[in-house]
Coordinates of C-alpha atoms in Angstrom, one line a residue:
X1178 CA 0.0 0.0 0.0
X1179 CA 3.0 2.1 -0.7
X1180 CA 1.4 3.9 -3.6
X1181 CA -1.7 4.5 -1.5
X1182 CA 0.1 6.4 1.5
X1183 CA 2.3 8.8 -1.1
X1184 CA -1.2 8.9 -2.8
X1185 CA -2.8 10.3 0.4
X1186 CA 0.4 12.4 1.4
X1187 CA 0.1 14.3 -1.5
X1188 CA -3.6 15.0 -1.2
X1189 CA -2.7 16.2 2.5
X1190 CA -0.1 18.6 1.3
X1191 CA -2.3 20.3 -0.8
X1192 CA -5.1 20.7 1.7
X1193 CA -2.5 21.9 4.2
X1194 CA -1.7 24.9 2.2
X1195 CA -4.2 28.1 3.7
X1196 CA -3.9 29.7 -0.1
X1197 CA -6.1 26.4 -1.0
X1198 CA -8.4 26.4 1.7
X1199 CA -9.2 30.4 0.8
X1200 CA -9.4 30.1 -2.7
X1201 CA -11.7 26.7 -2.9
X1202 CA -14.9 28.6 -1.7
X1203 CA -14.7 31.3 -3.8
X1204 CA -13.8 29.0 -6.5
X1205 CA -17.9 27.9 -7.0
X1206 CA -18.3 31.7 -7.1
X1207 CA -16.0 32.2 -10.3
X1208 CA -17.3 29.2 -11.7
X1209 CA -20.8 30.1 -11.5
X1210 CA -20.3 33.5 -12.8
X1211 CA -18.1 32.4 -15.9
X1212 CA -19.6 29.7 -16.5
X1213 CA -23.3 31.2 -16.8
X1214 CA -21.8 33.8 -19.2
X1215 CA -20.5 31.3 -21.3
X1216 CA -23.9 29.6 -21.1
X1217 CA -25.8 33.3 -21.9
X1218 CA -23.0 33.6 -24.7
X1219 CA -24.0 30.1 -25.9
X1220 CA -20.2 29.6 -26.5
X1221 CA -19.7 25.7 -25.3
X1222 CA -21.0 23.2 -27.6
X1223 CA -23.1 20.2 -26.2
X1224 CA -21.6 17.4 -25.3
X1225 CA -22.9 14.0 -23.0
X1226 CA -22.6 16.1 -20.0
X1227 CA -25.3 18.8 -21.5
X1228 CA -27.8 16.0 -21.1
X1229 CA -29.7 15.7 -17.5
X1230 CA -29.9 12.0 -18.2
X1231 CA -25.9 11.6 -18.6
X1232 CA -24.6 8.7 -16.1
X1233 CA -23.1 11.3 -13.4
X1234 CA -26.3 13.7 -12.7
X1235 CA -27.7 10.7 -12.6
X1236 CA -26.5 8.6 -10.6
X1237 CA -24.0 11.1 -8.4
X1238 CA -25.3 14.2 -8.4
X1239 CA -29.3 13.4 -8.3
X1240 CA -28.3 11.8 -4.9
X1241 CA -25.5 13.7 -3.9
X1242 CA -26.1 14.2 -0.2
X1243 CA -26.1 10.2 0.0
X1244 CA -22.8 9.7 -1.6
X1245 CA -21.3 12.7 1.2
X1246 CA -22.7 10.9 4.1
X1247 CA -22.1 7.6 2.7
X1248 CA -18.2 8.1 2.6
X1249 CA -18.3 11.0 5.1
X1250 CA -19.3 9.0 8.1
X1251 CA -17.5 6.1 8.2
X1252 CA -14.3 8.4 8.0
X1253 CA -15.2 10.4 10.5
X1254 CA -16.0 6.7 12.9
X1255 CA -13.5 5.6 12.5
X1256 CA -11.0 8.5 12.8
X1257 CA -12.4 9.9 16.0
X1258 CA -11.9 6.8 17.4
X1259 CA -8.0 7.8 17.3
X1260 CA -8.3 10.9 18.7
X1261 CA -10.7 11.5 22.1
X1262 CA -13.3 8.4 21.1
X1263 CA -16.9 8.8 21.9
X1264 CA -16.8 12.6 22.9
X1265 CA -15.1 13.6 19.2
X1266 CA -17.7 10.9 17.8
X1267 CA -20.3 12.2 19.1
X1268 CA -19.3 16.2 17.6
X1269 CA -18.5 15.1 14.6
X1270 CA -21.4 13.1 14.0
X1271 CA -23.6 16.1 15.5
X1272 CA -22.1 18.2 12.6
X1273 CA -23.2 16.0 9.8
X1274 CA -26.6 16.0 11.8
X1275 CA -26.6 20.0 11.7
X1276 CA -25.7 19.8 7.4
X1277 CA -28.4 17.0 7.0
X1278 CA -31.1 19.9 8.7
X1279 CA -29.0 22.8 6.2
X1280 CA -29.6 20.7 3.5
X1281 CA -32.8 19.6 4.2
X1282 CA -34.1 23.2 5.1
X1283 CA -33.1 24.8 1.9
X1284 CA -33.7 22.0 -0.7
X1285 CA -37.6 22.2 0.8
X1286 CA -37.5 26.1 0.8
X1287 CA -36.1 26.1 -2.7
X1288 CA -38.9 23.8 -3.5
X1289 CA -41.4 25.8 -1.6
X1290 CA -40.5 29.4 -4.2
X1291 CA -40.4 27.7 -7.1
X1292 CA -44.1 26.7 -6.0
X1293 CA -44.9 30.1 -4.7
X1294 CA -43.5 32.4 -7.6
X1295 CA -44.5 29.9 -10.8
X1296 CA -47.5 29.4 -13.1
X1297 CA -48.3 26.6 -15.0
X1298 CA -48.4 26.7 -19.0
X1299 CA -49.5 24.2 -21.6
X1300 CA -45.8 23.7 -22.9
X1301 CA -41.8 25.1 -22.9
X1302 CA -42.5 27.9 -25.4
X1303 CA -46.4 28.4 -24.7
X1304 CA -47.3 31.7 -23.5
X1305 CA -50.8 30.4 -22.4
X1306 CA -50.9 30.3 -19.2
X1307 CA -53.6 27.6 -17.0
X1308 CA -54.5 27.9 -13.0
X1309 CA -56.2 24.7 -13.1
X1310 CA -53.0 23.6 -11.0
X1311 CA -51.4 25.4 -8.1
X1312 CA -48.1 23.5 -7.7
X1313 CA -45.2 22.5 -9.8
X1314 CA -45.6 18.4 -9.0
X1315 CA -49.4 18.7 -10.5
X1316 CA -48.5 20.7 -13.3
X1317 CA -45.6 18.4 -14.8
X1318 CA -48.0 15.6 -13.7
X1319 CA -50.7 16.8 -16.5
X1320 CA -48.3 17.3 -18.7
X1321 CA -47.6 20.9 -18.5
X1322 CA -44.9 22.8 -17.7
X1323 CA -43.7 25.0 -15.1
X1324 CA -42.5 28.1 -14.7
X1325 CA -40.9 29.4 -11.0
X1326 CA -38.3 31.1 -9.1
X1327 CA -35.8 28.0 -10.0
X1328 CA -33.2 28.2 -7.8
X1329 CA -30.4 25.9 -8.4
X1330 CA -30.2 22.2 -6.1
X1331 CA -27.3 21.2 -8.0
X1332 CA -25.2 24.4 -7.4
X1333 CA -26.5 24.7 -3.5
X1334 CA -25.3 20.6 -2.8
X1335 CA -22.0 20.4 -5.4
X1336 CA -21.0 23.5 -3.2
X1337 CA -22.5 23.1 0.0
X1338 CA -20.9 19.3 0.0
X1339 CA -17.4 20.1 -1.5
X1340 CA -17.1 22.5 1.7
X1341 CA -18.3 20.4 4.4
X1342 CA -15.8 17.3 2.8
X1343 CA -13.0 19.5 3.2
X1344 CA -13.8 20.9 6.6
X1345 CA -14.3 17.0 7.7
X1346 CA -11.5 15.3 6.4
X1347 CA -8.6 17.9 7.5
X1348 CA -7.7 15.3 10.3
X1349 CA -6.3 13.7 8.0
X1350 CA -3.1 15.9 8.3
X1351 CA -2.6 14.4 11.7
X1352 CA -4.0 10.9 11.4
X1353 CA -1.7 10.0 8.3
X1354 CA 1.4 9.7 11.1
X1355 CA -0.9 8.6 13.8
X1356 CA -0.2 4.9 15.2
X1357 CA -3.4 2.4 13.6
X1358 CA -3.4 -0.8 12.8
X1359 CA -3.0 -1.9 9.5
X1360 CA -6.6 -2.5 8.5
X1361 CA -7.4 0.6 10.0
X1362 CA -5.0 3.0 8.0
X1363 CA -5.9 1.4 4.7
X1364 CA -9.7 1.8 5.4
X1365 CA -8.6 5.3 6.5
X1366 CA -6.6 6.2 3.4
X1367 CA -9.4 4.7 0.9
X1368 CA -12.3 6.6 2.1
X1369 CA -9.5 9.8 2.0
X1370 CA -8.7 8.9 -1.7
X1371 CA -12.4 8.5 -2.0
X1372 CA -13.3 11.9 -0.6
X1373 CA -11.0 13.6 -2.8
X1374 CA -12.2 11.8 -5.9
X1375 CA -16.5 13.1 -4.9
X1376 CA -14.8 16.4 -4.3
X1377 CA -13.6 16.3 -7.8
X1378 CA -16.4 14.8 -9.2
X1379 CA -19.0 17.8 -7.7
X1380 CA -16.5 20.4 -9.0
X1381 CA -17.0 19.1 -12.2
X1382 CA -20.3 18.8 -12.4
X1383 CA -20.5 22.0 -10.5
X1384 CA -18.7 23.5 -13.9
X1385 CA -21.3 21.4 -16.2
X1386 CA -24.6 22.8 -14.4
X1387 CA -22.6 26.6 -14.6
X1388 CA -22.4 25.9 -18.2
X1389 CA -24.9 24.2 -19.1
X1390 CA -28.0 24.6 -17.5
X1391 CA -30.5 27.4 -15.4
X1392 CA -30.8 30.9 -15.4
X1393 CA -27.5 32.9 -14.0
X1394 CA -29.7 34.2 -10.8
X1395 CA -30.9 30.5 -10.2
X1396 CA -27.2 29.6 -9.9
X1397 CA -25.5 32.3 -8.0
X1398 CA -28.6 32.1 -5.6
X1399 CA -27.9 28.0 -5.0
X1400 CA -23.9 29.1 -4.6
X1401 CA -24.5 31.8 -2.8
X1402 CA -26.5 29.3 0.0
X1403 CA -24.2 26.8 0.0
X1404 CA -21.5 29.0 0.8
X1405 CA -23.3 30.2 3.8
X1406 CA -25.0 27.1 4.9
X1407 CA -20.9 26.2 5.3
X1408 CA -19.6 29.6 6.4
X1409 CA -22.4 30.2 8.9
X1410 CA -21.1 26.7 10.7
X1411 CA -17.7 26.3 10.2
X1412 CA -16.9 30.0 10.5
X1413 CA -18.8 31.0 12.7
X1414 CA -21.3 29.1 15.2
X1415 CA -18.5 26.1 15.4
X1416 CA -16.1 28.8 16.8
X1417 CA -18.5 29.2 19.6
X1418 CA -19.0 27.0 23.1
X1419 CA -22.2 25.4 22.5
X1420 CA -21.5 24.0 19.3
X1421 CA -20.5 20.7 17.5
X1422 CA -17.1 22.7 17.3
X1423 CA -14.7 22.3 14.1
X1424 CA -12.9 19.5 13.3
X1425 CA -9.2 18.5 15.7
X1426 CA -7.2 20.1 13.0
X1427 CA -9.4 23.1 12.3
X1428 CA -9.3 23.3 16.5
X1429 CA -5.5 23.4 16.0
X1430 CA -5.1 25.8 13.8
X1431 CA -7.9 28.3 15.0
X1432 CA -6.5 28.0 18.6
X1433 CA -2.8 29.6 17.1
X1434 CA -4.7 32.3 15.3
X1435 CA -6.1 33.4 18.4
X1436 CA -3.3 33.0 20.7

């Protein structure tokens, strides 16, 4: 497992460096911005990711938030278990609690004004509008479609789950020369490899929904709340007592900043 550990060193480097940790939020903002123009400018071409139906929207992104807590948690069981066992545990799995609710709270809500501000018409281009149906689930359901206040899922989770990923798995800079046994470490360092390969994936099919699909305000909107469904936790209420606090290496480095 050689490869693996240089593998996972190399990962850990780059997430150790603060210039990566400062520019990867505001990343989803350039993308979103640039890519939306692009989109407005009609300047990429389709391609298999231009479909919704394409293997990775899917079968990834359309159940995103499953894939996160599927690889998410049994990191985080198994390295708190190194560290101060149940009590860490128990934080950490409070925190993926807390972003369950975040998630679940503004997918509904994003739901509930697309609902709100929509009216149902007889097709894509019609501009025949029916109130026969008061909801968007009714409408499609008869055929029609739907026309709302669409603001974007895909670019709220992609960046909303990117962020928490990286917040969870900076232990990682201390586990990799903490003492495990064997199984352990290489459970350890395939979930890491794993976490970093879903990272990648969202940010590429955060660039693919930028480009090609939704209105511009529908997709800064969905950035815009994932970046303060993550800032509002890890930079600010998990800095505070009664909280599910940040993760051990987070604790580190916040502690020297504000010694």
């Amino acid at each position: 497992m050689a490869a693996m550990d240089v593998i996972v060193e190399k990962l850990v480097t780059v997430w150790r460096r603060p210039a990566v940790r400062r520019i990867f939020p505001l990343l989803f903002l350039l993308i979103s911005s640039v890519g939306s123009i692009l989109k407005e400018l009609e300047l990429v071409p389709p391609s298999y990711f231009s479909s919704s139906k394409n293997f990775f929207n899917l079968y990834f992104v359309k159940v995103s938030w499953g894939w996160t807590l599927l690889l998410l948690t049994p990191f985080l069981l198994i390295s708190s278990s190194v560290h101060r066992g149940a009590s860490l545990l128990g934080q950490r799995l409070l925190s993926l609690a807390v972003a369950t609710a975040v998630w679940y709270i503004c997918t509904e809500t994003f739901l509930y004004i697309e609902d709100a501000t929509g009216t149902c018409f007889q097709s894509k281009t019609s501009l025949l509008a029916t109130n026969e149906f008061a909801s968007k689930a009714t409408c499609r359901r008869a055929g029609f479609n739907w026309r709302g206040q669409d603001i974007s899922g895909h670019s709220f989770i992609l960046t909303y789950s990117s962020l928490l990923i990286m917040e969870e798995m900076s232990p990682m800079a201390i586990l990799r020369t903490a003492s495990l046994p064997a199984l352990a470490r290489t459970v350890l360092n395939l979930l890491y490899v794993a976490l970093n390969l879903i990272v990648m994936t969202w940010v590429w099919m955060f660039v693919c929904t930028s480009v090609y699909f939704h209105h511009p305000i529908d997709k800064l909107l969905g950035t815009i709340c994932g970046l303060l469904g993550w800032y509002l936790t890890y930079r600010y209420w998990y800095l505070k007592p009664f909280s599910p606090g940040l993760p051990p290496q987070r604790q580190l480095k916040e502690q020297k900043q504000h010694a």
